[in-house]
Amino acid sequence: MEKVCAWVPPPWHGTPGPTRQSLQGEYSPQVDSSRPEPMEQEGAEAAEQELRWIELSSEAREARTKGPSAPQSQGNLLQAVWHGPAALVTKLLRQGASVEEKDRFGRTPLHLAVLRGHAPLVRLLLQRGAPVDAADCAGHTPLHDAAWQGHSRVAELLLRRGAPVAARSGKGLTPLHWAAALGHTLLTARLLAAPGLGPEATDAFGWTAVHWAAAGGRLPVLELLAAGGGADLDGALLVAAAAGRQAALRLLMACGAQVDNPDGSGVTALGLAAGLGRQQDIELLLGHGADPGIRDRHGRVALHRAAAGGHLSAVQLLVAWGTEVDAQDSLGLTPLHYAALGGHMEVASHLLDRGAQVNAAGWLHKTPLHLAAEYGHSPTMELLLSRGASPTLRTQWGEVAQMSNGGLPQVLPAFQGEQQMRSGHTALQVPSNSL
């Protein structure tokens, strides 16, 4: 029985960087207005996975880069912990300053001492009864902050005082997730050894420490987690492929990750790499036995994804590797259909050079020419027409390509040029309303 990885790409909201909203909807061939969207958008789903790990650094960056927000005064414990010497902190504590005081981010003096990596202050505050499990407004405990900064010595002090290793932030992240994502190997090892938490602990999106390490390309942490057992190496391989972490891909496969295990959508690491046009990753995966013919839940192979994204080098590699150039997905669409609806002329030309059927009929009997016209890609239409595409073939609803999407004005020159070539007339001699 084929194993399906438990990891599922999470939804993406508010991540930094050039993110795009992923396409989640199903195609609906019963309604004429339902059109297959360019698979470039579904490639965006994979591209956004690459940015998943950045959420770690955005989860509360403001709270980690600013000092306490309490009024600036020599007698304020928060200010003293953040800015002042240990002697001042000791003086204020003797005067009765509260170790449970919080700033507007919900941080206690212990949070601030941990962020500074000031072990003597941390020890002093713990001795004075500072709550080791206090959470700030984002759900971060002092141990979260130690993991963020990689302060192993401070983390050890917290753990000895019973800091909860399984404490979760607002997004379900534990200190272990942070340590792994940021490559703090020694701290990751210490957190794994602490009772109450294992490598299988998941965040709100189902990601474990090994997924975070793969996303960040943290090789020593990956080696540690793989050697300890229980880590989802197959899911981590998918994350590494989406994030373009070639060294992580190589390491994970060497550690036993199965190269063809799919995610919840049926997409393999090769499909993710192809959709993102990462040629070197594709070569690596193919060299380790990845099957380019595996289909996702929509019946698409890696070549569909590469063609949809307009990734010529990826398309060339997959075709050279023997992928069927006219492979049809569940809607009957070939890679040429996807290249046409995306307006990717070079990809379309290469597919045609390798024998792709220019008049292949797919969903609603639409040919690549229909889709190119529907999305207004005149240069691609001209290419298809020059390679034998028939402008007279009709869809299930009786539409010829020129009628697609209401007959966009920008597609008229392509049809005029085709009619001119067939009849010997010039474009000026052919009235547009006669087409």
Coordinates of C-alpha atoms in Angstrom, one line a residue:
M1 CA 0.0 0.0 0.0
E2 CA 1.4 3.4 -1.0
K3 CA 2.4 5.6 1.9
V4 CA 1.1 9.1 1.9
C5 CA 3.0 11.7 4.0
A6 CA 1.1 13.2 6.8
W7 CA 2.5 16.6 6.0
V8 CA 0.1 18.9 4.2
P9 CA 1.1 22.4 2.9
P10 CA -0.5 24.9 5.3
P11 CA -2.4 28.0 4.1
W12 CA -0.3 31.1 3.8
H13 CA -1.3 34.4 5.3
G14 CA 0.8 37.5 5.8
T15 CA 4.2 35.9 5.1
P16 CA 7.0 38.3 4.1
G17 CA 8.3 38.1 0.6
P18 CA 6.8 37.8 -2.8
T19 CA 3.9 35.5 -1.9
R20 CA 0.9 34.8 -4.1
Q21 CA -2.5 33.4 -3.2
S22 CA -2.5 29.7 -4.0
L23 CA -5.2 28.1 -6.2
Q24 CA -7.3 25.8 -4.1
G25 CA -10.5 25.4 -6.1
E26 CA -11.5 22.4 -8.2
Y27 CA -12.3 22.7 -11.8
S28 CA -16.0 22.5 -12.6
P29 CA -16.6 21.3 -16.2
Q30 CA -20.4 21.4 -15.8
V31 CA -20.5 25.2 -16.0
D32 CA -19.2 27.0 -19.1
S33 CA -17.9 29.9 -17.1
S34 CA -15.6 27.6 -15.0
R35 CA -12.2 27.7 -16.6
P36 CA -9.0 25.9 -15.6
E37 CA -6.7 28.5 -14.1
P38 CA -3.1 28.7 -15.2
M39 CA -1.1 26.2 -13.2
E40 CA 1.3 29.0 -12.5
Q41 CA -1.0 29.8 -9.7
E42 CA -0.8 26.3 -8.4
G43 CA 2.9 26.5 -8.7
A44 CA 2.5 29.5 -6.4
E45 CA 1.2 27.1 -3.8
A46 CA 4.5 25.3 -3.8
A47 CA 6.5 28.6 -4.0
E48 CA 4.7 29.9 -0.9
Q49 CA 5.7 26.7 1.0
E50 CA 9.2 27.9 0.6
L51 CA 8.3 31.0 2.7
R52 CA 6.5 29.0 5.4
W53 CA 9.6 29.0 7.7
I54 CA 9.8 32.8 7.5
E55 CA 6.6 33.0 9.6
L56 CA 8.8 32.0 12.4
S57 CA 10.7 35.2 12.3
S58 CA 7.6 37.3 11.7
E59 CA 5.6 35.8 14.5
A60 CA 6.7 38.4 17.0
R61 CA 9.7 40.1 15.5
E62 CA 8.6 43.5 16.9
A63 CA 8.5 42.1 20.4
R64 CA 12.0 40.7 20.0
T65 CA 13.7 43.8 18.7
K66 CA 12.3 46.4 21.0
G67 CA 13.1 47.0 24.6
P68 CA 10.5 47.2 27.3
S69 CA 7.7 49.7 26.7
A70 CA 7.3 50.7 30.3
P71 CA 8.2 54.4 31.2
Q72 CA 11.9 55.1 31.2
S73 CA 12.9 55.5 34.8
Q74 CA 15.8 54.4 36.9
G75 CA 13.5 52.6 39.2
N76 CA 11.7 50.4 36.6
L77 CA 12.8 46.7 36.8
L78 CA 12.0 46.0 33.2
Q79 CA 14.2 48.8 32.0
A80 CA 17.0 47.8 34.4
V81 CA 16.9 44.2 33.2
W82 CA 17.0 45.3 29.5
H83 CA 19.5 48.1 29.8
G84 CA 21.1 48.2 33.2
P85 CA 23.8 46.4 35.1
A86 CA 23.0 43.4 37.3
A87 CA 23.7 45.5 40.4
L88 CA 20.8 47.8 39.6
V89 CA 18.5 44.8 39.1
T90 CA 19.5 43.4 42.5
K91 CA 18.9 46.7 44.2
L92 CA 15.4 47.0 42.7
L93 CA 14.5 43.5 43.7
R94 CA 15.6 44.2 47.3
Q95 CA 13.4 47.3 47.2
G96 CA 10.4 45.0 46.4
A97 CA 10.2 45.3 42.5
S98 CA 7.8 42.6 41.2
V99 CA 9.3 39.9 39.0
E100 CA 5.9 39.4 37.5
E101 CA 5.7 42.9 36.0
K102 CA 5.0 43.0 32.3
D103 CA 5.4 45.4 29.4
R104 CA 2.8 46.0 26.7
F105 CA 4.0 42.9 24.9
G106 CA 3.3 40.8 27.9
R107 CA 7.0 40.2 28.6
T108 CA 8.3 39.7 32.1
P109 CA 11.7 40.6 33.4
L110 CA 12.7 37.0 32.9
H111 CA 11.8 37.2 29.2
L112 CA 14.0 40.2 28.7
A113 CA 16.9 38.7 30.6
V114 CA 16.7 35.6 28.4
L115 CA 16.6 37.6 25.3
R116 CA 19.8 39.3 26.4
G117 CA 21.3 35.9 27.1
H118 CA 22.3 37.2 30.5
A119 CA 22.7 34.0 32.5
P120 CA 23.5 35.7 35.9
L121 CA 20.3 37.8 35.6
V122 CA 18.3 34.8 34.6
R123 CA 19.6 32.9 37.6
L124 CA 18.9 35.8 39.9
L125 CA 15.3 36.3 38.7
L126 CA 14.6 32.6 39.0
Q127 CA 15.9 32.6 42.5
R128 CA 13.5 35.5 43.3
G129 CA 10.5 33.5 42.0
A130 CA 10.2 34.7 38.4
P131 CA 7.5 32.5 36.7
V132 CA 9.3 30.2 34.3
D133 CA 6.2 29.4 32.4
A134 CA 4.9 33.0 31.9
A135 CA 3.7 33.6 28.4
D136 CA 3.8 37.0 26.6
C137 CA 1.0 38.2 24.4
A138 CA 2.0 35.9 21.5
G139 CA 2.2 32.9 23.8
H140 CA 6.0 32.9 24.0
T141 CA 7.6 31.6 27.2
P142 CA 11.2 32.5 28.3
L143 CA 12.2 29.1 26.9
H144 CA 10.8 30.1 23.5
D145 CA 13.0 33.2 23.6
A146 CA 16.1 31.1 24.6
A147 CA 15.4 28.9 21.6
W148 CA 15.0 31.9 19.3
Q149 CA 18.3 33.3 20.4
G150 CA 20.1 30.0 20.7
H151 CA 21.1 30.6 24.3
S152 CA 21.9 27.1 25.4
R153 CA 23.2 28.0 28.8
V154 CA 20.2 30.1 29.6
A155 CA 17.9 27.4 28.3
E156 CA 19.5 24.9 30.6
L157 CA 18.8 27.2 33.6
L158 CA 15.2 27.4 32.6
L159 CA 14.8 23.6 32.1
R160 CA 16.3 22.9 35.5
R161 CA 13.6 25.2 37.0
G162 CA 10.9 23.2 35.2
A163 CA 10.3 25.3 32.1
P164 CA 7.6 23.7 30.0
V165 CA 9.2 22.2 26.8
A166 CA 5.8 21.6 25.3
A167 CA 4.6 25.2 25.7
R168 CA 3.1 26.4 22.4
S169 CA 3.0 29.9 21.0
G170 CA -0.1 31.4 19.4
K171 CA 0.7 29.5 16.2
G172 CA 1.4 26.2 18.0
L173 CA 5.2 26.5 17.9
T174 CA 7.2 24.9 20.6
P175 CA 10.8 25.9 21.6
L176 CA 11.9 22.8 19.7
H177 CA 10.4 24.1 16.5
W178 CA 12.3 27.4 16.8
A179 CA 15.6 25.8 17.7
A180 CA 15.4 23.5 14.7
A181 CA 14.3 26.1 12.3
L182 CA 17.1 28.5 13.3
G183 CA 19.8 25.8 13.3
H184 CA 20.6 25.7 17.0
T185 CA 21.8 22.1 17.0
L186 CA 23.0 21.9 20.7
L187 CA 19.8 23.4 21.9
T188 CA 17.7 21.2 19.7
A189 CA 19.5 18.2 21.2
R190 CA 18.8 19.4 24.7
L191 CA 15.2 20.0 24.1
L192 CA 14.8 16.6 22.5
A193 CA 16.3 15.0 25.6
A194 CA 13.9 16.9 27.9
P195 CA 10.8 14.9 29.1
G196 CA 7.4 15.8 27.7
L197 CA 8.3 16.5 24.1
G198 CA 9.4 14.4 21.1
P199 CA 10.3 15.0 17.5
E200 CA 6.8 14.3 16.4
A201 CA 5.3 17.3 18.1
T202 CA 3.4 19.4 15.5
D203 CA 2.6 23.1 15.2
A204 CA -0.8 24.5 14.2
F205 CA -0.1 23.6 10.5
G206 CA 1.1 20.0 11.2
W207 CA 4.8 20.9 10.9
T208 CA 7.4 19.1 13.1
A209 CA 10.9 20.1 14.0
V210 CA 12.3 18.2 11.0
H211 CA 10.0 20.1 8.6
W212 CA 11.3 23.4 10.0
A213 CA 14.9 22.3 9.8
A214 CA 14.4 21.2 6.2
A215 CA 12.8 24.5 5.2
G216 CA 15.7 26.4 6.6
G217 CA 18.3 24.0 5.2
R218 CA 19.7 23.3 8.7
L219 CA 21.8 20.2 7.9
P220 CA 23.3 19.5 11.3
V221 CA 19.8 19.7 12.9
L222 CA 18.5 17.4 10.1
E223 CA 21.2 14.9 10.8
L224 CA 20.4 15.0 14.5
L225 CA 16.7 14.5 14.0
A226 CA 17.2 11.7 11.4
A227 CA 19.6 9.8 13.7
G228 CA 17.2 10.0 16.6
G229 CA 14.3 8.2 14.8
G230 CA 10.7 9.2 14.7
A231 CA 11.1 12.1 12.3
D232 CA 9.0 12.5 9.2
L233 CA 11.8 12.4 6.7
D234 CA 9.4 11.9 3.8
G235 CA 7.5 15.1 4.6
A236 CA 10.7 16.9 5.2
L237 CA 11.8 16.0 1.7
L238 CA 8.7 17.7 0.3
V239 CA 9.5 20.8 2.4
A240 CA 13.1 20.8 1.2
A241 CA 11.9 20.5 -2.4
A242 CA 9.5 23.4 -2.0
A243 CA 12.1 25.5 -0.3
G244 CA 14.8 24.8 -2.9
R245 CA 17.2 23.3 -0.3
Q246 CA 19.2 21.0 -2.5
A247 CA 21.7 20.0 0.2
A248 CA 18.8 19.1 2.5
L249 CA 17.3 17.0 -0.3
R250 CA 20.5 15.1 -0.7
L251 CA 20.9 14.5 3.0
L252 CA 17.3 13.4 3.5
M253 CA 17.5 10.9 0.7
A254 CA 20.7 9.6 2.1
C255 CA 19.0 9.2 5.5
G256 CA 16.2 7.1 4.0
A257 CA 13.5 9.6 2.8
Q258 CA 11.4 8.0 0.1
V259 CA 11.7 10.1 -3.0
D260 CA 8.3 9.4 -4.5
N261 CA 6.0 9.7 -1.5
P262 CA 3.4 12.4 -2.2
D263 CA 1.9 15.1 -0.1
G264 CA -1.9 15.4 0.7
S265 CA -2.5 16.6 -2.9
G266 CA -0.6 13.7 -4.5
V267 CA 2.3 15.9 -5.5
T268 CA 5.8 14.5 -5.0
A269 CA 9.1 16.3 -4.4
L270 CA 9.8 16.1 -8.1
G271 CA 6.4 17.7 -8.9
L272 CA 7.2 20.6 -6.5
A273 CA 10.6 21.1 -7.9
A274 CA 9.2 21.0 -11.5
G275 CA 6.5 23.5 -10.7
L276 CA 9.1 25.9 -9.4
G277 CA 11.5 25.3 -12.3
R278 CA 14.4 24.2 -10.1
Q279 CA 16.5 22.3 -12.7
Q280 CA 19.3 21.2 -10.4
D281 CA 16.8 19.8 -7.8
I282 CA 15.0 18.0 -10.6
E283 CA 18.2 16.5 -11.8
L284 CA 19.1 15.4 -8.3
L285 CA 15.7 13.8 -7.7
L286 CA 15.6 12.1 -11.1
G287 CA 19.1 10.7 -10.4
H288 CA 17.8 9.2 -7.1
G289 CA 15.0 7.4 -8.9
A290 CA 12.1 9.9 -8.8
D291 CA 9.3 8.8 -11.2
P292 CA 8.3 11.7 -13.5
G293 CA 5.1 9.8 -14.4
I294 CA 3.5 10.0 -11.0
R295 CA 0.2 11.8 -11.1
D296 CA -1.3 14.1 -8.4
R297 CA -4.9 14.0 -7.5
H298 CA -5.7 16.1 -10.6
G299 CA -3.9 13.6 -12.8
R300 CA -1.0 15.9 -13.5
V301 CA 2.6 14.8 -13.9
A302 CA 5.7 16.9 -13.2
L303 CA 5.7 18.0 -16.9
H304 CA 2.3 19.7 -16.5
R305 CA 3.6 21.7 -13.6
A306 CA 6.8 22.7 -15.3
A307 CA 4.9 23.7 -18.5
A308 CA 2.4 25.7 -16.5
G309 CA 5.1 27.7 -14.8
G310 CA 6.9 28.4 -18.1
H311 CA 10.0 26.7 -16.9
L312 CA 11.7 25.8 -20.2
S313 CA 14.8 24.2 -18.8
A314 CA 12.7 22.0 -16.5
V315 CA 10.5 21.0 -19.4
Q316 CA 13.5 20.2 -21.6
L317 CA 14.9 18.0 -18.8
L318 CA 11.7 16.1 -18.1
V319 CA 11.0 15.5 -21.8
A320 CA 14.6 14.3 -22.3
W321 CA 14.1 12.0 -19.4
G322 CA 11.3 10.3 -21.2
T323 CA 8.1 11.9 -19.9
E324 CA 5.2 11.5 -22.2
V325 CA 4.8 14.8 -24.0
D326 CA 1.1 14.4 -24.5
A327 CA 0.3 13.2 -20.9
Q328 CA -3.3 14.1 -20.1
D329 CA -4.5 15.2 -16.7
S330 CA -8.0 14.4 -15.3
L331 CA -9.5 17.1 -17.5
G332 CA -7.8 15.8 -20.6
L333 CA -5.3 18.7 -20.7
T334 CA -1.8 18.2 -21.9
P335 CA 1.3 20.1 -21.0
L336 CA 0.8 22.1 -24.2
H337 CA -2.6 23.2 -23.0
Y338 CA -1.0 24.6 -19.9
A339 CA 1.8 26.3 -21.8
A340 CA -0.8 27.8 -24.1
L341 CA -3.1 29.1 -21.3
G342 CA 0.0 30.6 -19.6
G343 CA 1.3 32.2 -22.8
H344 CA 4.6 30.4 -22.5
M345 CA 5.7 30.5 -26.1
E346 CA 9.2 28.9 -25.7
V347 CA 7.8 26.0 -23.7
A348 CA 5.0 25.5 -26.2
S349 CA 7.5 25.6 -29.1
H350 CA 9.7 23.0 -27.4
L351 CA 6.7 20.7 -26.7
L352 CA 5.6 21.0 -30.4
D353 CA 9.2 20.2 -31.5
R354 CA 9.0 17.0 -29.4
G355 CA 5.8 15.9 -31.0
A356 CA 3.1 17.4 -28.9
Q357 CA -0.3 17.3 -30.6
V358 CA -1.2 20.9 -31.5
N359 CA -5.0 20.1 -31.8
A360 CA -5.3 17.9 -28.7
A361 CA -8.8 18.3 -27.3
G362 CA -9.2 18.4 -23.5
W363 CA -11.7 19.8 -21.1
L364 CA -14.9 20.9 -22.9
H365 CA -13.1 19.8 -26.2
K366 CA -10.8 22.8 -25.8
T367 CA -7.6 22.8 -27.7
P368 CA -4.4 24.7 -26.8
L369 CA -5.5 27.4 -29.3
H370 CA -8.8 27.8 -27.5
L371 CA -7.0 28.4 -24.2
A372 CA -4.4 30.7 -25.7
A373 CA -7.3 32.8 -27.2
E374 CA -9.3 32.6 -24.0
Y375 CA -6.5 34.2 -22.0
G376 CA -5.5 36.7 -24.7
H377 CA -2.1 35.3 -25.6
S378 CA -1.8 36.5 -29.2
P379 CA 1.9 35.5 -29.8
T380 CA 1.2 32.0 -28.5
M381 CA -1.8 31.8 -30.8
E382 CA 0.3 32.8 -33.7
L383 CA 2.8 30.1 -32.9
L384 CA 0.1 27.5 -32.6
L385 CA -1.5 28.5 -35.8
S386 CA 1.8 28.4 -37.6
R387 CA 2.3 24.9 -36.3
G388 CA -1.0 23.6 -37.6
A389 CA -3.5 24.5 -35.0
S390 CA -7.0 24.5 -36.5
P391 CA -9.0 27.7 -35.9
T392 CA -12.3 25.9 -36.9
L393 CA -12.4 23.3 -34.2
R394 CA -15.2 23.9 -31.8
T395 CA -15.6 23.4 -28.1
Q396 CA -18.4 21.4 -26.5
W397 CA -20.5 24.6 -26.6
G398 CA -19.8 25.1 -30.3
E399 CA -17.2 27.9 -29.9
V400 CA -14.3 28.3 -32.2
A401 CA -11.1 29.7 -30.7
Q402 CA -11.8 33.3 -31.8
M403 CA -15.0 33.3 -29.8
S404 CA -13.3 32.3 -26.6
N405 CA -13.9 34.7 -23.8
G406 CA -16.1 36.9 -25.9
G407 CA -13.6 37.4 -28.7
L408 CA -10.9 39.5 -27.1
P409 CA -9.8 42.3 -29.4
Q410 CA -6.2 41.5 -28.9
V411 CA -6.6 38.1 -30.5
L412 CA -8.0 39.3 -33.8
P413 CA -4.6 40.0 -35.4
A414 CA -3.6 36.4 -35.0
F415 CA -6.7 35.1 -36.8
Q416 CA -6.4 37.8 -39.5
G417 CA -2.8 36.7 -40.1
E418 CA -3.9 33.1 -40.3
Q419 CA -6.7 33.9 -42.8
Q420 CA -4.3 36.0 -44.8
M421 CA -1.9 33.2 -45.0
R422 CA -4.6 30.7 -46.1
S423 CA -6.3 33.0 -48.6
G424 CA -3.5 35.1 -49.9
H425 CA -5.3 38.3 -48.8
T426 CA -3.8 41.0 -46.7
A427 CA -5.1 41.9 -43.3
L428 CA -6.4 45.2 -44.7
Q429 CA -8.4 43.3 -47.3
V430 CA -10.1 41.1 -44.7
P431 CA -12.8 42.9 -42.7
S432 CA -12.6 41.9 -39.1
N433 CA -16.4 41.2 -39.0
S434 CA -15.9 38.5 -41.6
L435 CA -13.8 36.4 -39.3

